[in-house]
Short mmCIF file of C-alpha atoms in Angstrom, two decimals:
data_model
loop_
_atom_site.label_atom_id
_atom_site.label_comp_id
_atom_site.label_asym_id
_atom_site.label_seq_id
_atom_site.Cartn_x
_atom_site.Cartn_y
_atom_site.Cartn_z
CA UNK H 1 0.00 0.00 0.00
CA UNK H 2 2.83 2.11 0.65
CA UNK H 3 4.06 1.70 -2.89
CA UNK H 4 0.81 2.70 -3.87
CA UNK H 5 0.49 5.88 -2.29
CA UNK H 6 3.89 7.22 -4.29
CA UNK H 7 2.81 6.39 -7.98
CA UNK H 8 2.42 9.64 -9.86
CA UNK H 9 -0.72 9.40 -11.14
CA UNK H 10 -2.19 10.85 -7.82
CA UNK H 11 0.47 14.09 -8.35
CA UNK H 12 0.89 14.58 -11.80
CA UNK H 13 -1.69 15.06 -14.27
CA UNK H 14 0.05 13.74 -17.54
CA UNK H 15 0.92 10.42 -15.39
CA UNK H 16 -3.13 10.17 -14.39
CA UNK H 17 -4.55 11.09 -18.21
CA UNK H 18 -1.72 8.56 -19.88
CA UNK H 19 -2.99 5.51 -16.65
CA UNK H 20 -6.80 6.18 -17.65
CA UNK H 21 -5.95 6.38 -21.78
CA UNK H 22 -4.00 3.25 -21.01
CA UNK H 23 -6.95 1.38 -19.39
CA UNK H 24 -9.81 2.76 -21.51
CA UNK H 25 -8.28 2.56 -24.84
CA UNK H 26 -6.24 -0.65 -23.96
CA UNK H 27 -7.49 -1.68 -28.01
CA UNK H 28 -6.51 1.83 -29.48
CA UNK H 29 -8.29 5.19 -28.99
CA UNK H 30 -11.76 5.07 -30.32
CA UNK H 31 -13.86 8.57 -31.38
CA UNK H 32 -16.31 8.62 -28.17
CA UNK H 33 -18.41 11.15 -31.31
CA UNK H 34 -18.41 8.81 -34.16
CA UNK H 35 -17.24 5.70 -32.40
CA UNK H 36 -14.10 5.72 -35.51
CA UNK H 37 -10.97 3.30 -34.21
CA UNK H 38 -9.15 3.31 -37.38
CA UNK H 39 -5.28 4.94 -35.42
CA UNK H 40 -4.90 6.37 -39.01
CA UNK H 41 -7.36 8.67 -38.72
CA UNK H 42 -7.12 9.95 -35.36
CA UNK H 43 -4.99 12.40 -34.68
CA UNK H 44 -2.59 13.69 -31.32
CA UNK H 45 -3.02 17.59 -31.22
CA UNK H 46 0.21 18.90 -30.16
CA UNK H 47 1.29 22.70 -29.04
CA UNK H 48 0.82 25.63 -27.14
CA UNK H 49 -2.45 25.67 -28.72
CA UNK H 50 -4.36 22.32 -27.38
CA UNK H 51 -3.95 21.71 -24.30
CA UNK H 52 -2.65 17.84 -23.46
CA UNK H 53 -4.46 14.93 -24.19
CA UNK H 54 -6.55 16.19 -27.35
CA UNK H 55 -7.01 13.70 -30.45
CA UNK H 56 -9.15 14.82 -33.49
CA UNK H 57 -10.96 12.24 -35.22
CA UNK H 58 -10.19 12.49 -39.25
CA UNK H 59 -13.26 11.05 -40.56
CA UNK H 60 -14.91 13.38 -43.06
CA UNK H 61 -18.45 13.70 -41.31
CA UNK H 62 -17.07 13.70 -37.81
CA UNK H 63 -14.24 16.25 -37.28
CA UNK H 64 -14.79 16.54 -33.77
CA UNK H 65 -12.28 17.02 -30.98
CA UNK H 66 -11.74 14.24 -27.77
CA UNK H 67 -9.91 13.45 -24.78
CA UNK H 68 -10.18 10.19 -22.56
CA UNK H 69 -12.76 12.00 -20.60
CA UNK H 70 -15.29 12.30 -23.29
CA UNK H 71 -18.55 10.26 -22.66
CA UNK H 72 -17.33 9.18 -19.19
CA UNK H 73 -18.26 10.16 -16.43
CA UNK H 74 -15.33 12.34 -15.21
CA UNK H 75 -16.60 14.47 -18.50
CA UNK H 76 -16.63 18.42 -18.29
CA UNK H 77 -15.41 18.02 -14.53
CA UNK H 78 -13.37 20.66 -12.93
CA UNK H 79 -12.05 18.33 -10.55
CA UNK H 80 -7.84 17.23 -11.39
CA UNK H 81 -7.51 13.89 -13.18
CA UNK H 82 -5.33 13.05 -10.07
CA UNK H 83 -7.76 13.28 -7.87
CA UNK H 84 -10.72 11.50 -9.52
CA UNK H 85 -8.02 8.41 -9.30
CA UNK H 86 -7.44 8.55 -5.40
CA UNK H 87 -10.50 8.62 -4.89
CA UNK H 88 -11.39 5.60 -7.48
CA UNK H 89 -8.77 3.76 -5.92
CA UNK H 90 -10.13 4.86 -1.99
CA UNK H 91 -13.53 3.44 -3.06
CA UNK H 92 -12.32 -0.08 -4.52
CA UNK H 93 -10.21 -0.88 -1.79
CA UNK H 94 -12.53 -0.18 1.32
CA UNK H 95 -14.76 -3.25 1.80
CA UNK H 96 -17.40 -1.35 3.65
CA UNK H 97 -17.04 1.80 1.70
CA UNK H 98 -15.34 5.00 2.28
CA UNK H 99 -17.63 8.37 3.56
CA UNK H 100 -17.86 11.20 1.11
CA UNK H 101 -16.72 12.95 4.16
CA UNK H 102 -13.57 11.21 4.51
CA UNK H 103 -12.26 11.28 1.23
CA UNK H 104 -13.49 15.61 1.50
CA UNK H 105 -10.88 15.88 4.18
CA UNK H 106 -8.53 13.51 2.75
CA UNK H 107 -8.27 15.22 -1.30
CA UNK H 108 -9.01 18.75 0.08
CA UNK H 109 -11.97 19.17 -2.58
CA UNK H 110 -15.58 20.45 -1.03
CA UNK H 111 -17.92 18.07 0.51
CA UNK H 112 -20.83 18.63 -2.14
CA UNK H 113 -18.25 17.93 -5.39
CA UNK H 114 -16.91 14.40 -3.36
CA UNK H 115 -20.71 13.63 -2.76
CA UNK H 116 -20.96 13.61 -6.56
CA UNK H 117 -17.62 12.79 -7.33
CA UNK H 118 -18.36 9.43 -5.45
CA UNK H 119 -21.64 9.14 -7.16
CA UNK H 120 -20.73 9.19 -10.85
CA UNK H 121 -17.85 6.23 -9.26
CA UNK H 122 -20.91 4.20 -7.99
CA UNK H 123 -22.49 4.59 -11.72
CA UNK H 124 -19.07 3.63 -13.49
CA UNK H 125 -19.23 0.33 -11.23
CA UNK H 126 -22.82 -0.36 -12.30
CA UNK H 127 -23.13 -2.95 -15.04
CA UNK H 128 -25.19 -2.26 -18.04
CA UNK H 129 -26.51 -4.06 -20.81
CA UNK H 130 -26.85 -7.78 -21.41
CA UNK H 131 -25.24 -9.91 -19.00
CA UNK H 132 -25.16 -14.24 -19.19
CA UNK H 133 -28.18 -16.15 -17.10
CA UNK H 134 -26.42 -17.13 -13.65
CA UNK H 135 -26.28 -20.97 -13.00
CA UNK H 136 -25.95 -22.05 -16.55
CA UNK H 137 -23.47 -24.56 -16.10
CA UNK H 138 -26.06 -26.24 -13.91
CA UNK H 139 -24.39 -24.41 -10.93
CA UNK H 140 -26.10 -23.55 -7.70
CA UNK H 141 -27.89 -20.29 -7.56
CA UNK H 142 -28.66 -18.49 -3.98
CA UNK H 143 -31.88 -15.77 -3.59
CA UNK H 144 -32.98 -13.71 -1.03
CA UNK H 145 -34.41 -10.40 0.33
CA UNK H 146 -32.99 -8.31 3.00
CA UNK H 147 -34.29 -5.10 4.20
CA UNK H 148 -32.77 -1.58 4.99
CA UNK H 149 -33.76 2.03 5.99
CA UNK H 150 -36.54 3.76 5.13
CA UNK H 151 -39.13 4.42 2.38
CA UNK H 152 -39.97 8.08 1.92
CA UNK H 153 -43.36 9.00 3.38
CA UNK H 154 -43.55 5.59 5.29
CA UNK H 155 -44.29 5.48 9.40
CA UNK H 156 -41.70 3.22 10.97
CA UNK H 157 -43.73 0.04 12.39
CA UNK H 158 -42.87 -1.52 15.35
CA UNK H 159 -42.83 -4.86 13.92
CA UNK H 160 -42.35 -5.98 10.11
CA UNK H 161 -40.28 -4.23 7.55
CA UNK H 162 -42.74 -3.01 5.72
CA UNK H 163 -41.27 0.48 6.45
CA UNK H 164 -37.84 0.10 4.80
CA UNK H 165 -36.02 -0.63 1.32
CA UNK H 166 -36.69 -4.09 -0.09
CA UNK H 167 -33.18 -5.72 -1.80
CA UNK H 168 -33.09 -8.52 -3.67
CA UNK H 169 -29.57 -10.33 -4.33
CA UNK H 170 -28.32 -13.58 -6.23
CA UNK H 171 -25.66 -15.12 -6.07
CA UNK H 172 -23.62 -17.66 -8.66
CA UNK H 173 -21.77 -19.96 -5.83
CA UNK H 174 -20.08 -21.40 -8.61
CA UNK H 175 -18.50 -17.89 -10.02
CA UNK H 176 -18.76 -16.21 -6.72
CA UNK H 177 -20.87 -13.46 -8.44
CA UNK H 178 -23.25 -11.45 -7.12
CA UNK H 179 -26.66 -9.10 -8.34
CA UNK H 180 -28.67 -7.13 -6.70
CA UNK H 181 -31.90 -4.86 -6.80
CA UNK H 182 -33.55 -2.62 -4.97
CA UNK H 183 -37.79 -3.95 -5.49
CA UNK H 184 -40.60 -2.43 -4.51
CA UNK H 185 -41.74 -5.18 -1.74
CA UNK H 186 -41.33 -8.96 -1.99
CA UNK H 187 -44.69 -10.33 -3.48
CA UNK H 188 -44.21 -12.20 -7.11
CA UNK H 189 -44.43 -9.20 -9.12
CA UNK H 190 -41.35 -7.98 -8.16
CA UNK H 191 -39.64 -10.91 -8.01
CA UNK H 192 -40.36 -13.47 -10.04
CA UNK H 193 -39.14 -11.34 -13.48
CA UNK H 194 -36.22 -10.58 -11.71
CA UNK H 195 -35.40 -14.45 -11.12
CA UNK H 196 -36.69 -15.71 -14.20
CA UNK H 197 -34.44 -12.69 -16.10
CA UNK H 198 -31.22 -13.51 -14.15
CA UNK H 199 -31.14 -16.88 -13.97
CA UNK H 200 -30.85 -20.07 -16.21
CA UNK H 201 -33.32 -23.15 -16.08
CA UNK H 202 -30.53 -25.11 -16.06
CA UNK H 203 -30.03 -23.72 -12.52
CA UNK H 204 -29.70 -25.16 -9.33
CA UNK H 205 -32.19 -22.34 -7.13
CA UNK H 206 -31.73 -22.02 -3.37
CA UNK H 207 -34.27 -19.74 -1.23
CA UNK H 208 -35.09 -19.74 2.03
CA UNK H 209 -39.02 -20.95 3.00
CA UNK H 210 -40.65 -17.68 1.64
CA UNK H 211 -43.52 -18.64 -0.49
CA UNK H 212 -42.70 -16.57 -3.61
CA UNK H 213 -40.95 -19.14 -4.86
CA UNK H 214 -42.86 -21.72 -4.66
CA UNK H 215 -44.10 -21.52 -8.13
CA UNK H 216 -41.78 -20.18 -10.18
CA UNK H 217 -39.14 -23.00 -8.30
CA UNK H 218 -40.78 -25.33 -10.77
CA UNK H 219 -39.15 -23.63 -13.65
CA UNK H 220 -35.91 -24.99 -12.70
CA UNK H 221 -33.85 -27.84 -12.75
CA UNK H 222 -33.69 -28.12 -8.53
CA UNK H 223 -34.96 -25.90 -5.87
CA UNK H 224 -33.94 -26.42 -2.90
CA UNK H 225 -35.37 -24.84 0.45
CA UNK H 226 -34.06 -24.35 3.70
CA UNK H 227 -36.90 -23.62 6.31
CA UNK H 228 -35.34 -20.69 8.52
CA UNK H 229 -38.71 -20.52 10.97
CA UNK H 230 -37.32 -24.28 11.87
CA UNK H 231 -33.75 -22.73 12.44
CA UNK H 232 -32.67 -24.78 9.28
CA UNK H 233 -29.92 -22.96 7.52
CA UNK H 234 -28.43 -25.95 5.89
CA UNK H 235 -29.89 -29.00 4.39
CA UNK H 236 -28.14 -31.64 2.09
CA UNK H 237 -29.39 -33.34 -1.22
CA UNK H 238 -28.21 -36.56 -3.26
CA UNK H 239 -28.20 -36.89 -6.67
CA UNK H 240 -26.99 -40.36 -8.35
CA UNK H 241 -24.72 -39.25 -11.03
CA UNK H 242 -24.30 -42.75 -12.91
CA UNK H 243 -20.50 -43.09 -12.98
CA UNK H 244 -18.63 -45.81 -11.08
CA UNK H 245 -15.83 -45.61 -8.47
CA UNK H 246 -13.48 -48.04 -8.84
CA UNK H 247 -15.40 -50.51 -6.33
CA UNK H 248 -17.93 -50.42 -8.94
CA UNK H 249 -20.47 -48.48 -6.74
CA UNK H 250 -21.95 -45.18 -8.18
CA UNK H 251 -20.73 -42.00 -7.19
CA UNK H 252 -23.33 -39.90 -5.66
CA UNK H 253 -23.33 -35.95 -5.88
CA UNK H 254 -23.59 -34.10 -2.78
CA UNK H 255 -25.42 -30.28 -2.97
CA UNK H 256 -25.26 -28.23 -0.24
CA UNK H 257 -29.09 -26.25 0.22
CA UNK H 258 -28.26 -22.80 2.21
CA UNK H 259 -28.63 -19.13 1.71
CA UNK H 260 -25.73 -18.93 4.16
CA UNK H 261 -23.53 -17.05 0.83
CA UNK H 262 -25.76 -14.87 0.01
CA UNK H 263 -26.57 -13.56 3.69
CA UNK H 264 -22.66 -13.07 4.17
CA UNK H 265 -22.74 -10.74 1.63
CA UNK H 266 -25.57 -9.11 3.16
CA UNK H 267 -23.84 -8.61 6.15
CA UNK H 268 -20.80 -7.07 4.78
CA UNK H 269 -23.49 -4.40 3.29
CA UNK H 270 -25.11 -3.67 6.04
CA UNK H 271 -22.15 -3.09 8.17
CA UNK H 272 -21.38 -0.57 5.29
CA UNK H 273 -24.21 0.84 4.79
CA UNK H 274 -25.02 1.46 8.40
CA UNK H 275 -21.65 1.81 9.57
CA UNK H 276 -20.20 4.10 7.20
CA UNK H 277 -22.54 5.62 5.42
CA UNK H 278 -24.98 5.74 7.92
CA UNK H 279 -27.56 7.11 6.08
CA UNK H 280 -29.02 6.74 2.27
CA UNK H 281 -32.30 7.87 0.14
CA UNK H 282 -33.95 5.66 -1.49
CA UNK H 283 -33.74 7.11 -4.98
CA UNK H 284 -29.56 6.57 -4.59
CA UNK H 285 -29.90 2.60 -3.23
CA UNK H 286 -28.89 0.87 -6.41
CA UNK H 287 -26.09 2.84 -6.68
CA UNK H 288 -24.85 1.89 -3.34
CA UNK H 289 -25.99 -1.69 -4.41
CA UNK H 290 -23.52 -1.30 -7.38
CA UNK H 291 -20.90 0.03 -5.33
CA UNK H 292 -21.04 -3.16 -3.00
CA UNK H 293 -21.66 -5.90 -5.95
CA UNK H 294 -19.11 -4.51 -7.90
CA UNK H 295 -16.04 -5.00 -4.53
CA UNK H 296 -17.50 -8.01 -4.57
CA UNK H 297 -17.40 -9.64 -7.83
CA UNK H 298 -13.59 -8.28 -8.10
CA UNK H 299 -12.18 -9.26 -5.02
CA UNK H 300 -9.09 -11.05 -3.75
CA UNK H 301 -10.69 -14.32 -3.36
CA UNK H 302 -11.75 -14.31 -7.13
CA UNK H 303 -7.86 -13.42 -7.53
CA UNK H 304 -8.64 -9.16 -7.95
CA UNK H 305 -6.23 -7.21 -6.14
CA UNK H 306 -7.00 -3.40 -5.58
CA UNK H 307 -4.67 -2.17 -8.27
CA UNK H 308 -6.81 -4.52 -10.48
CA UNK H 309 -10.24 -3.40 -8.99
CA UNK H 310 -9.19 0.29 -9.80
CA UNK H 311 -8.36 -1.00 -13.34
CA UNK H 312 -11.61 -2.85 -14.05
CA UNK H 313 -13.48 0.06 -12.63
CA UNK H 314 -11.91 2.25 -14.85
CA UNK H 315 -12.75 0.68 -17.57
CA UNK H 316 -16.53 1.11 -16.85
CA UNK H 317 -16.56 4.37 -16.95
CA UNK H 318 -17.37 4.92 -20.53
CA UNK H 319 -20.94 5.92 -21.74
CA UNK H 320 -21.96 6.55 -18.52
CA UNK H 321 -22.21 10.66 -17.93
CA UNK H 322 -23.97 12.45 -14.77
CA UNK H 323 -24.80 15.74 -14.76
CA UNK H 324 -26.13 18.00 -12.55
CA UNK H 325 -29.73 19.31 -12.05
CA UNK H 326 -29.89 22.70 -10.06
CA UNK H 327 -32.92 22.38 -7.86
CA UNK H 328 -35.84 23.58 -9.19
CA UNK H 329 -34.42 24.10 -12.73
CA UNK H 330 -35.54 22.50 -15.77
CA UNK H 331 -31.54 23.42 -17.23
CA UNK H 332 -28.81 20.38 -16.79
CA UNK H 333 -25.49 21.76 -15.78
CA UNK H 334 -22.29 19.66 -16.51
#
């Protein structure tokens, strides 16, 4: 870590734009305007008369001027290159987060620009588009609901959680990967499409007793149910695979039944959420759900280090802008 804190990209500005061009282009620059990769026709503006880091894209109907930062989310900031990287690389290694606060005091920038410095992070480490069915290998498959803060407007009730932020989460225990959502409440209309969307049929699916998934348990290949009000947690099935051990008997196929994964993970954001950020709307939860899926999908036990995590999240933050909204203005600032 120590050798960490001395790399020049977090003092010089040339060494942070050339780490970030390095890890976003890693193919060759592309034209974030025309989406042009041909390295023929781009072009490095040099000279007292561009400042550093400017390419112009040579293609006849384009013509338009880049840097790295284009169509990212660190676009049109006023914030240094070098610190946009400490704090990427603050957020990815902190298991349980790091306050906007903190990282205020620690990079001497005000507390509202780190509030939305860290908020344009938590939208670079949210994965878009299509992504593979989870258990397609015929892997196991973990689901379940946890519950956290409160829902705007909403009485706090002494018993229930009716009050607070549904969050659904499922986890490949073959990958190790994780996905979560923040759902209205946890009847079969906001589940169900979730499950059926995310996971494949060929799927092993593990829940806990909660009738919701009942029916649409059916759909897969196994479901197996572990019956928490009986202070089950773990249950074990058989399967006869057909293949013979050398003393001719058949070899039979152990899977473990237990949400025990997926409830780890819960705890680690929970202990997060409520001890370090303490506090969070509900219209911000799935990017705080990003945040916390995406340390887990690249961590050390899947063989990410945090020089790698800051890599991987740089890389996502390409097509992904924020801008700001001045309250009570129809107007978007950059």
């Amino acid at each position: 870590m120590t050798n960490l804190l001395k790399n020049p990209i977090f003092l010089d500005e040339t060494a942070a734009r050339e780490w970030l061009e390095a890890r976003v282009w890693a193919n060759g620059r592309v034209c974030p305007h025309c989406g042009n990769a041909d390295q023929d026709k781009l072009t490095k503006l040099e000279g007292k008369a561009h400042r550093p880091g400017v390419y112009q894209c040579n293609e006849p109907q384009c013509r338009q001027q880049f840097t790295v930062t284009v169509n990212t989310v660190f676009e049109r900031s006023k914030i240094p290159l070098t610190k946009w990287l400490a704090a990427l690389f603050l957020m990815t290694a902190s298991k349980k987060g790091i306050s906007a606060h903190q990282v205020h005091r620690m990079l001497g920038i005000s507390y509202k620009s780190t509030w939305f410095l860290m908020h344009r992070l938590r939208e670079a480490m949210r994965v878009g588009g299509l992504v593979p069915p989870m258990g397609d290998a015929g892997g196991a498959v973990e689901v379940d609901e946890t519950f956290i803060g409160r829902l705007q407007g909403v009485k706090k009730k002494r018993a229930g959680a009716s009050h607070k932020n549904t969050v659904l989460s499922l986890l490949d225990r073959d990958t190790g990967q994780v996905r979560s959502f923040h759902v209205a409440n946890t009847t079969a209309d906001s589940i169900v499409p979730i499950v059926r969307a995310n996971i494949s049929k060929e799927a092993h699916l593990m829940t806990d007793q909660a009738r919701v998934y009942e029916k649409v348990g059916t759909e897969f290949a196994n479901h197996g149910v572990v019956n928490h009000g009986e202070d089950q947690y773990v249950r074990y099935w058989n399967e006869e695979t057909g293949e013979a051990r050398p003393d001719g008997k058949p070899v039979v196929k152990t899977t473990v039944i237990t949400t025990n994964t997926i409830e780890s993970y819960f705890s680690v954001f929970k202990r997060g959420m409520l001890g370090t950020y303490q506090h969070c709307s509900e219209k911000h939860l799935h990017r705080y759900l990003a945040e916390f899926d995406f340390r887990h999908n690249n961590r050390i036990a899947l063989g990410v280090d945090d020089t790698n995590r800051a890599s991987e999240l740089a890389k996502g933050i390409v097509g992904k802008r924020l801008t700001y909204r001045r309250p009570n203005s129809k107007n978007v600032q950059a």
